[in-house]
Amino acid sequence: MKPLCFARNQIIPSSEATLHPMDIGLIRGYGIFDFFRTENFVPLFLTDYLDRFIGSAQKTYLPLDFNKETLRNIILELIEKNDLRQGGIRMLLSGGMSDNHFSPAKGDLFIFCEDLMFPGEQKYTKGVKLSSIEHVRALAEIKTTNYTFPVWLSSDWKKEGAEDVIYHHNGLISESSRSNIFVIKNGEIFTPDQNVLHGITRKRVLELSGSIKIQPIGFDETLAADEVFMTSTTKKILPVTRIDDRQIGNGKPGKITKELIQAFQEMEQKNSG
């Protein structure tokens, strides 16, 4: 974590940021967050992330006293003060302290700057494995702080040599614990339409290839795909070459996936000046 953060209503040393132990963000796991990256001191796709954060606050009934422009200015000041050329920025709005210790209340806003590590280059050249699990994430369209289930699962998938999980339910896939999923078959690209977070990287990929079909995708269809990849802020576009013990396609990152990786890299460079 970088030396300075925004806590409640001012920039302070990160080591001094505190949260009351009775905040329902802690005792109930109720709160929202968002996370994005900087390149050359520029917060990538910032408008999209701020829109999602503000929307998440509204959907979870959490008061947010800062408008988009104010949040933008705070973030730019933190980037400058922390000399954050390349890194991550985490925004967090806690659930607040309510009279009944349950209902949403007026919470505290925190913005932290962090170092950022991407998956190793080998994972992009060889692809990664996902472990399947039957599950639908609650309030999937909102970026809440409730990651109890995947955090609990993470020890198991690491033992299996997996990068993450892929959720499926009633025969349909939805997403990974922290990423969106794309499936390629016979040159066509598909991504699930239900029970998913509308990721910002997902949005950029949809822009890169305007012919992507957003629709239900079967788990069996995914296993039989020619290519699979996952997208997120911290993974960008990461090829998936195995799910459980099933090889995807020829077991190597596919042509379309590699083309999108290159196109996304060029998009980022354009947006970072």
mmCIF file of C-alpha atoms in Angstrom:
data_model
loop_
_atom_site.group_PDB
_atom_site.id
_atom_site.type_symbol
_atom_site.label_atom_id
_atom_site.label_comp_id
_atom_site.label_asym_id
_atom_site.label_seq_id
_atom_site.Cartn_x
_atom_site.Cartn_y
_atom_site.Cartn_z
ATOM 1 C CA MET A 1 0.000 0.000 0.000
ATOM 2 C CA LYS A 2 1.242 3.481 -0.849
ATOM 3 C CA PRO A 3 1.944 6.041 1.915
ATOM 4 C CA LEU A 4 -1.130 8.248 1.486
ATOM 5 C CA CYS A 5 -4.828 7.451 1.211
ATOM 6 C CA PHE A 6 -8.166 9.225 1.330
ATOM 7 C CA ALA A 7 -10.119 8.336 4.480
ATOM 8 C CA ARG A 8 -13.614 9.674 5.165
ATOM 9 C CA ASN A 9 -13.010 13.274 4.068
ATOM 10 C CA GLN A 10 -9.277 13.928 3.826
ATOM 11 C CA ILE A 11 -5.943 12.604 2.613
ATOM 12 C CA ILE A 12 -3.978 11.036 5.469
ATOM 13 C CA PRO A 13 -1.152 8.513 5.956
ATOM 14 C CA SER A 14 -2.486 5.088 4.967
ATOM 15 C CA SER A 15 -1.279 3.644 8.275
ATOM 16 C CA GLU A 16 -3.728 5.906 10.112
ATOM 17 C CA ALA A 17 -6.885 4.815 8.237
ATOM 18 C CA THR A 18 -9.353 3.104 10.580
ATOM 19 C CA LEU A 19 -12.810 1.536 10.500
ATOM 20 C CA HIS A 20 -15.067 1.221 13.535
ATOM 21 C CA PRO A 21 -15.389 -2.484 14.486
ATOM 22 C CA MET A 22 -19.196 -2.202 14.606
ATOM 23 C CA ASP A 23 -19.439 -0.937 11.022
ATOM 24 C CA ILE A 24 -21.659 -3.410 9.164
ATOM 25 C CA GLY A 25 -18.952 -3.526 6.517
ATOM 26 C CA LEU A 26 -17.062 -5.589 9.088
ATOM 27 C CA ILE A 27 -19.717 -7.370 11.148
ATOM 28 C CA ARG A 28 -22.052 -8.114 8.200
ATOM 29 C CA GLY A 29 -19.691 -7.966 5.239
ATOM 30 C CA TYR A 30 -21.828 -5.214 3.679
ATOM 31 C CA GLY A 31 -20.088 -2.622 1.556
ATOM 32 C CA ILE A 32 -18.980 -1.838 -1.977
ATOM 33 C CA PHE A 33 -15.655 -1.308 -3.669
ATOM 34 C CA ASP A 34 -14.071 -0.807 -7.050
ATOM 35 C CA PHE A 35 -10.556 -1.223 -8.351
ATOM 36 C CA PHE A 36 -8.762 0.194 -11.375
ATOM 37 C CA ARG A 37 -5.249 0.756 -12.657
ATOM 38 C CA THR A 38 -2.970 3.605 -13.610
ATOM 39 C CA GLU A 39 -0.626 3.662 -16.602
ATOM 40 C CA ASN A 40 1.823 6.557 -16.892
ATOM 41 C CA PHE A 41 -0.016 8.264 -14.013
ATOM 42 C CA VAL A 42 -3.330 8.049 -15.922
ATOM 43 C CA PRO A 43 -6.268 6.205 -14.275
ATOM 44 C CA LEU A 44 -7.470 3.955 -17.088
ATOM 45 C CA PHE A 45 -11.157 4.142 -18.040
ATOM 46 C CA LEU A 46 -11.816 6.182 -14.887
ATOM 47 C CA THR A 47 -15.255 7.453 -15.942
ATOM 48 C CA ASP A 48 -16.543 3.893 -16.314
ATOM 49 C CA TYR A 49 -15.245 2.860 -12.899
ATOM 50 C CA LEU A 50 -16.673 5.935 -11.189
ATOM 51 C CA ASP A 51 -20.056 5.384 -12.835
ATOM 52 C CA ARG A 52 -20.086 1.785 -11.598
ATOM 53 C CA PHE A 53 -19.002 2.777 -8.078
ATOM 54 C CA ILE A 54 -21.660 5.481 -7.807
ATOM 55 C CA GLY A 55 -24.235 3.075 -9.216
ATOM 56 C CA SER A 56 -23.236 0.388 -6.713
ATOM 57 C CA ALA A 57 -23.707 2.869 -3.849
ATOM 58 C CA GLN A 58 -27.210 3.691 -5.078
ATOM 59 C CA LYS A 59 -28.184 0.041 -5.550
ATOM 60 C CA THR A 60 -26.974 -0.899 -2.063
ATOM 61 C CA TYR A 61 -28.653 2.120 -0.392
ATOM 62 C CA LEU A 62 -25.343 3.512 0.840
ATOM 63 C CA PRO A 63 -25.121 7.339 0.952
ATOM 64 C CA LEU A 64 -22.171 8.737 -1.012
ATOM 65 C CA ASP A 65 -21.428 12.397 -0.355
ATOM 66 C CA PHE A 66 -19.026 12.816 -3.271
ATOM 67 C CA ASN A 67 -19.991 13.356 -6.906
ATOM 68 C CA LYS A 68 -18.030 12.050 -9.861
ATOM 69 C CA GLU A 69 -15.953 15.188 -10.361
ATOM 70 C CA THR A 70 -14.961 15.365 -6.690
ATOM 71 C CA LEU A 71 -13.974 11.707 -6.685
ATOM 72 C CA ARG A 72 -11.945 12.240 -9.847
ATOM 73 C CA ASN A 73 -10.046 15.153 -8.281
ATOM 74 C CA ILE A 74 -9.308 13.163 -5.115
ATOM 75 C CA ILE A 75 -7.971 10.281 -7.197
ATOM 76 C CA LEU A 76 -5.772 12.521 -9.342
ATOM 77 C CA GLU A 77 -4.359 14.145 -6.189
ATOM 78 C CA LEU A 78 -3.604 10.739 -4.669
ATOM 79 C CA ILE A 79 -1.872 9.606 -7.861
ATOM 80 C CA GLU A 80 0.332 12.699 -7.760
ATOM 81 C CA LYS A 81 1.115 12.535 -4.043
ATOM 82 C CA ASN A 82 1.891 8.784 -4.183
ATOM 83 C CA ASP A 83 3.840 9.060 -7.458
ATOM 84 C CA LEU A 84 1.675 6.236 -8.801
ATOM 85 C CA ARG A 85 2.948 5.792 -12.373
ATOM 86 C CA GLN A 86 1.731 2.192 -12.533
ATOM 87 C CA GLY A 87 -0.394 0.672 -9.825
ATOM 88 C CA GLY A 88 -3.862 0.025 -8.515
ATOM 89 C CA ILE A 89 -6.448 2.259 -6.884
ATOM 90 C CA ARG A 90 -9.031 0.747 -4.554
ATOM 91 C CA MET A 91 -12.208 2.608 -3.616
ATOM 92 C CA LEU A 92 -14.184 1.320 -0.646
ATOM 93 C CA LEU A 93 -17.478 2.475 0.866
ATOM 94 C CA SER A 94 -18.353 0.747 4.110
ATOM 95 C CA GLY A 95 -21.865 -0.214 5.204
ATOM 96 C CA GLY A 96 -21.884 2.212 8.118
ATOM 97 C CA MET A 97 -22.928 1.959 11.755
ATOM 98 C CA SER A 98 -26.682 1.429 11.989
ATOM 99 C CA ASP A 99 -28.818 1.427 15.115
ATOM 100 C CA ASN A 100 -29.806 -2.202 14.651
ATOM 101 C CA HIS A 101 -26.316 -3.297 13.491
ATOM 102 C CA PHE A 102 -27.910 -4.650 10.325
ATOM 103 C CA SER A 103 -29.483 -2.048 8.054
ATOM 104 C CA PRO A 104 -27.379 0.030 5.606
ATOM 105 C CA ALA A 105 -26.293 3.351 7.053
ATOM 106 C CA LYS A 106 -23.957 6.222 6.240
ATOM 107 C CA GLY A 107 -20.585 4.557 5.780
ATOM 108 C CA ASP A 108 -17.022 5.741 5.359
ATOM 109 C CA LEU A 109 -15.240 6.264 2.044
ATOM 110 C CA PHE A 110 -11.645 5.117 1.631
ATOM 111 C CA ILE A 111 -9.395 5.339 -1.430
ATOM 112 C CA PHE A 112 -6.069 3.508 -1.360
ATOM 113 C CA CYS A 113 -3.197 3.357 -3.842
ATOM 114 C CA GLU A 114 -1.444 0.005 -4.190
ATOM 115 C CA ASP A 115 1.353 -1.773 -5.986
ATOM 116 C CA LEU A 116 0.037 -4.101 -8.667
ATOM 117 C CA MET A 117 1.259 -7.440 -9.944
ATOM 118 C CA PHE A 118 -0.091 -9.110 -13.063
ATOM 119 C CA PRO A 119 -0.031 -12.852 -13.716
ATOM 120 C CA GLY A 120 3.366 -14.070 -14.930
ATOM 121 C CA GLU A 121 4.111 -14.010 -18.654
ATOM 122 C CA GLN A 122 3.955 -17.797 -18.801
ATOM 123 C CA LYS A 123 0.270 -17.700 -17.932
ATOM 124 C CA TYR A 124 -0.413 -15.577 -21.008
ATOM 125 C CA THR A 125 1.663 -17.758 -23.319
ATOM 126 C CA LYS A 126 0.463 -21.133 -22.000
ATOM 127 C CA GLY A 127 -2.920 -20.296 -20.463
ATOM 128 C CA VAL A 128 -4.333 -21.155 -17.058
ATOM 129 C CA LYS A 129 -6.596 -23.722 -15.454
ATOM 130 C CA LEU A 130 -9.962 -22.993 -13.809
ATOM 131 C CA SER A 131 -11.767 -25.212 -11.315
ATOM 132 C CA SER A 132 -15.520 -25.487 -11.775
ATOM 133 C CA ILE A 133 -17.943 -25.002 -8.913
ATOM 134 C CA GLU A 134 -21.736 -24.829 -8.846
ATOM 135 C CA HIS A 135 -22.553 -21.381 -7.544
ATOM 136 C CA VAL A 136 -24.257 -18.091 -8.405
ATOM 137 C CA ARG A 137 -22.803 -14.984 -6.819
ATOM 138 C CA ALA A 138 -25.307 -12.922 -4.845
ATOM 139 C CA LEU A 139 -26.007 -9.460 -6.292
ATOM 140 C CA ALA A 140 -23.630 -10.285 -9.122
ATOM 141 C CA GLU A 141 -24.266 -6.987 -10.920
ATOM 142 C CA ILE A 142 -22.957 -5.007 -7.914
ATOM 143 C CA LYS A 143 -19.302 -4.952 -6.883
ATOM 144 C CA THR A 144 -19.820 -5.721 -3.199
ATOM 145 C CA THR A 145 -17.114 -6.528 -0.672
ATOM 146 C CA ASN A 146 -18.620 -9.956 0.046
ATOM 147 C CA TYR A 147 -16.021 -12.413 -1.284
ATOM 148 C CA THR A 148 -16.375 -14.928 1.540
ATOM 149 C CA PHE A 149 -17.142 -17.913 -0.690
ATOM 150 C CA PRO A 150 -14.245 -17.601 -3.166
ATOM 151 C CA VAL A 151 -11.771 -16.672 -0.429
ATOM 152 C CA TRP A 152 -12.813 -19.870 1.351
ATOM 153 C CA LEU A 153 -12.442 -21.829 -1.897
ATOM 154 C CA SER A 154 -9.078 -20.367 -2.831
ATOM 155 C CA SER A 155 -7.017 -22.830 -0.816
ATOM 156 C CA ASP A 156 -8.631 -25.710 -2.694
ATOM 157 C CA TRP A 157 -8.163 -24.311 -6.190
ATOM 158 C CA LYS A 158 -4.531 -23.453 -5.453
ATOM 159 C CA LYS A 159 -3.929 -27.070 -4.419
ATOM 160 C CA GLU A 160 -5.393 -28.096 -7.781
ATOM 161 C CA GLY A 161 -3.026 -25.792 -9.651
ATOM 162 C CA ALA A 162 -5.869 -23.553 -10.796
ATOM 163 C CA GLU A 163 -5.806 -19.810 -11.312
ATOM 164 C CA ASP A 164 -9.394 -19.364 -10.115
ATOM 165 C CA VAL A 165 -12.854 -20.891 -10.409
ATOM 166 C CA ILE A 166 -15.606 -20.813 -13.000
ATOM 167 C CA TYR A 167 -19.151 -20.632 -11.622
ATOM 168 C CA HIS A 168 -21.972 -22.614 -13.195
ATOM 169 C CA HIS A 169 -25.573 -23.298 -12.178
ATOM 170 C CA ASN A 170 -28.370 -25.280 -13.821
ATOM 171 C CA GLY A 171 -26.026 -26.104 -16.659
ATOM 172 C CA LEU A 172 -25.078 -22.464 -17.432
ATOM 173 C CA ILE A 173 -21.834 -20.653 -16.696
ATOM 174 C CA SER A 174 -21.712 -17.123 -15.296
ATOM 175 C CA GLU A 175 -18.282 -15.825 -14.300
ATOM 176 C CA SER A 176 -15.124 -16.443 -12.330
ATOM 177 C CA SER A 177 -14.745 -15.160 -8.778
ATOM 178 C CA ARG A 178 -13.066 -11.956 -9.977
ATOM 179 C CA SER A 179 -13.291 -12.098 -13.762
ATOM 180 C CA ASN A 180 -15.689 -12.308 -16.679
ATOM 181 C CA ILE A 181 -15.622 -15.283 -19.025
ATOM 182 C CA PHE A 182 -15.602 -15.408 -22.838
ATOM 183 C CA VAL A 183 -16.042 -18.525 -24.968
ATOM 184 C CA ILE A 184 -15.028 -18.937 -28.627
ATOM 185 C CA LYS A 185 -16.456 -21.595 -30.948
ATOM 186 C CA ASN A 186 -16.051 -21.784 -34.726
ATOM 187 C CA GLY A 187 -14.767 -18.210 -34.829
ATOM 188 C CA GLU A 188 -17.693 -16.745 -32.877
ATOM 189 C CA ILE A 189 -17.232 -15.129 -29.466
ATOM 190 C CA PHE A 190 -19.790 -15.469 -26.674
ATOM 191 C CA THR A 191 -20.067 -14.151 -23.117
ATOM 192 C CA PRO A 192 -22.761 -14.861 -20.479
ATOM 193 C CA ASP A 193 -25.670 -12.477 -20.107
ATOM 194 C CA GLN A 194 -26.906 -13.312 -16.592
ATOM 195 C CA ASN A 195 -25.526 -13.413 -13.034
ATOM 196 C CA VAL A 196 -22.393 -11.492 -14.006
ATOM 197 C CA LEU A 197 -20.708 -8.275 -13.006
ATOM 198 C CA HIS A 198 -20.558 -5.933 -15.977
ATOM 199 C CA GLY A 199 -16.783 -5.661 -15.874
ATOM 200 C CA ILE A 200 -15.035 -2.661 -17.366
ATOM 201 C CA THR A 201 -12.482 -4.828 -19.153
ATOM 202 C CA ARG A 202 -15.418 -6.922 -20.413
ATOM 203 C CA LYS A 203 -16.939 -3.717 -21.760
ATOM 204 C CA ARG A 204 -13.711 -2.842 -23.567
ATOM 205 C CA VAL A 205 -13.523 -6.304 -25.156
ATOM 206 C CA LEU A 206 -17.115 -5.941 -26.368
ATOM 207 C CA GLU A 207 -16.015 -2.689 -28.029
ATOM 208 C CA LEU A 208 -12.984 -4.342 -29.628
ATOM 209 C CA SER A 209 -15.122 -6.996 -31.275
ATOM 210 C CA GLY A 210 -18.606 -5.720 -32.027
ATOM 211 C CA SER A 211 -19.871 -9.141 -33.055
ATOM 212 C CA ILE A 212 -19.647 -10.784 -29.613
ATOM 213 C CA LYS A 213 -22.874 -12.529 -28.663
ATOM 214 C CA ILE A 214 -24.167 -11.901 -25.138
ATOM 215 C CA GLN A 215 -26.332 -14.892 -24.269
ATOM 216 C CA PRO A 216 -26.678 -17.954 -22.012
ATOM 217 C CA ILE A 217 -23.729 -20.335 -22.369
ATOM 218 C CA GLY A 218 -23.837 -23.949 -21.253
ATOM 219 C CA PHE A 219 -21.116 -25.446 -19.108
ATOM 220 C CA ASP A 220 -20.815 -28.327 -21.570
ATOM 221 C CA GLU A 221 -20.508 -25.815 -24.419
ATOM 222 C CA THR A 222 -17.680 -24.139 -22.553
ATOM 223 C CA LEU A 223 -15.800 -27.408 -22.137
ATOM 224 C CA ALA A 224 -16.196 -28.050 -25.871
ATOM 225 C CA ALA A 225 -15.067 -24.550 -26.872
ATOM 226 C CA ASP A 226 -12.155 -23.830 -29.205
ATOM 227 C CA GLU A 227 -10.908 -21.046 -26.929
ATOM 228 C CA VAL A 228 -11.812 -19.598 -23.520
ATOM 229 C CA PHE A 229 -10.456 -16.474 -21.875
ATOM 230 C CA MET A 230 -11.143 -14.406 -18.784
ATOM 231 C CA THR A 231 -11.040 -10.631 -18.342
ATOM 232 C CA SER A 232 -10.506 -8.338 -15.368
ATOM 233 C CA THR A 233 -8.674 -5.206 -14.310
ATOM 234 C CA THR A 234 -5.762 -7.178 -12.881
ATOM 235 C CA LYS A 235 -5.645 -9.955 -15.501
ATOM 236 C CA LYS A 236 -6.514 -7.942 -18.628
ATOM 237 C CA ILE A 237 -7.227 -10.793 -21.088
ATOM 238 C CA LEU A 238 -5.970 -14.132 -19.774
ATOM 239 C CA PRO A 239 -6.281 -17.355 -21.820
ATOM 240 C CA VAL A 240 -7.917 -20.392 -20.179
ATOM 241 C CA THR A 241 -6.616 -23.695 -21.562
ATOM 242 C CA ARG A 242 -8.009 -26.145 -19.009
ATOM 243 C CA ILE A 243 -11.146 -26.443 -16.873
ATOM 244 C CA ASP A 244 -10.864 -29.106 -14.197
ATOM 245 C CA ASP A 245 -9.190 -32.010 -16.020
ATOM 246 C CA ARG A 246 -10.598 -31.049 -19.432
ATOM 247 C CA GLN A 247 -8.352 -29.464 -22.037
ATOM 248 C CA ILE A 248 -9.842 -26.506 -23.908
ATOM 249 C CA GLY A 249 -9.305 -26.677 -27.655
ATOM 250 C CA ASN A 250 -5.758 -27.751 -28.429
ATOM 251 C CA GLY A 251 -4.596 -26.799 -24.942
ATOM 252 C CA LYS A 252 -2.908 -23.578 -26.071
ATOM 253 C CA PRO A 253 -4.033 -19.930 -26.227
ATOM 254 C CA GLY A 254 -5.968 -19.518 -29.473
ATOM 255 C CA LYS A 255 -5.572 -17.160 -32.388
ATOM 256 C CA ILE A 256 -8.576 -14.958 -31.593
ATOM 257 C CA THR A 257 -7.607 -14.663 -27.930
ATOM 258 C CA LYS A 258 -4.084 -13.576 -28.865
ATOM 259 C CA GLU A 259 -5.431 -11.021 -31.324
ATOM 260 C CA LEU A 260 -7.674 -9.537 -28.635
ATOM 261 C CA ILE A 261 -4.770 -9.409 -26.163
ATOM 262 C CA GLN A 262 -2.805 -7.336 -28.675
ATOM 263 C CA ALA A 263 -5.775 -5.101 -29.500
ATOM 264 C CA PHE A 264 -6.474 -4.469 -25.821
ATOM 265 C CA GLN A 265 -2.848 -3.560 -25.213
ATOM 266 C CA GLU A 266 -3.051 -0.999 -28.005
ATOM 267 C CA MET A 267 -6.292 0.383 -26.535
ATOM 268 C CA GLU A 268 -4.634 0.831 -23.150
ATOM 269 C CA GLN A 269 -1.662 2.614 -24.684
ATOM 270 C CA LYS A 270 -3.973 4.981 -26.499
ATOM 271 C CA ASN A 271 -5.913 5.764 -23.313
ATOM 272 C CA SER A 272 -2.790 6.250 -21.181
ATOM 273 C CA GLY A 273 -1.395 8.915 -23.447
#
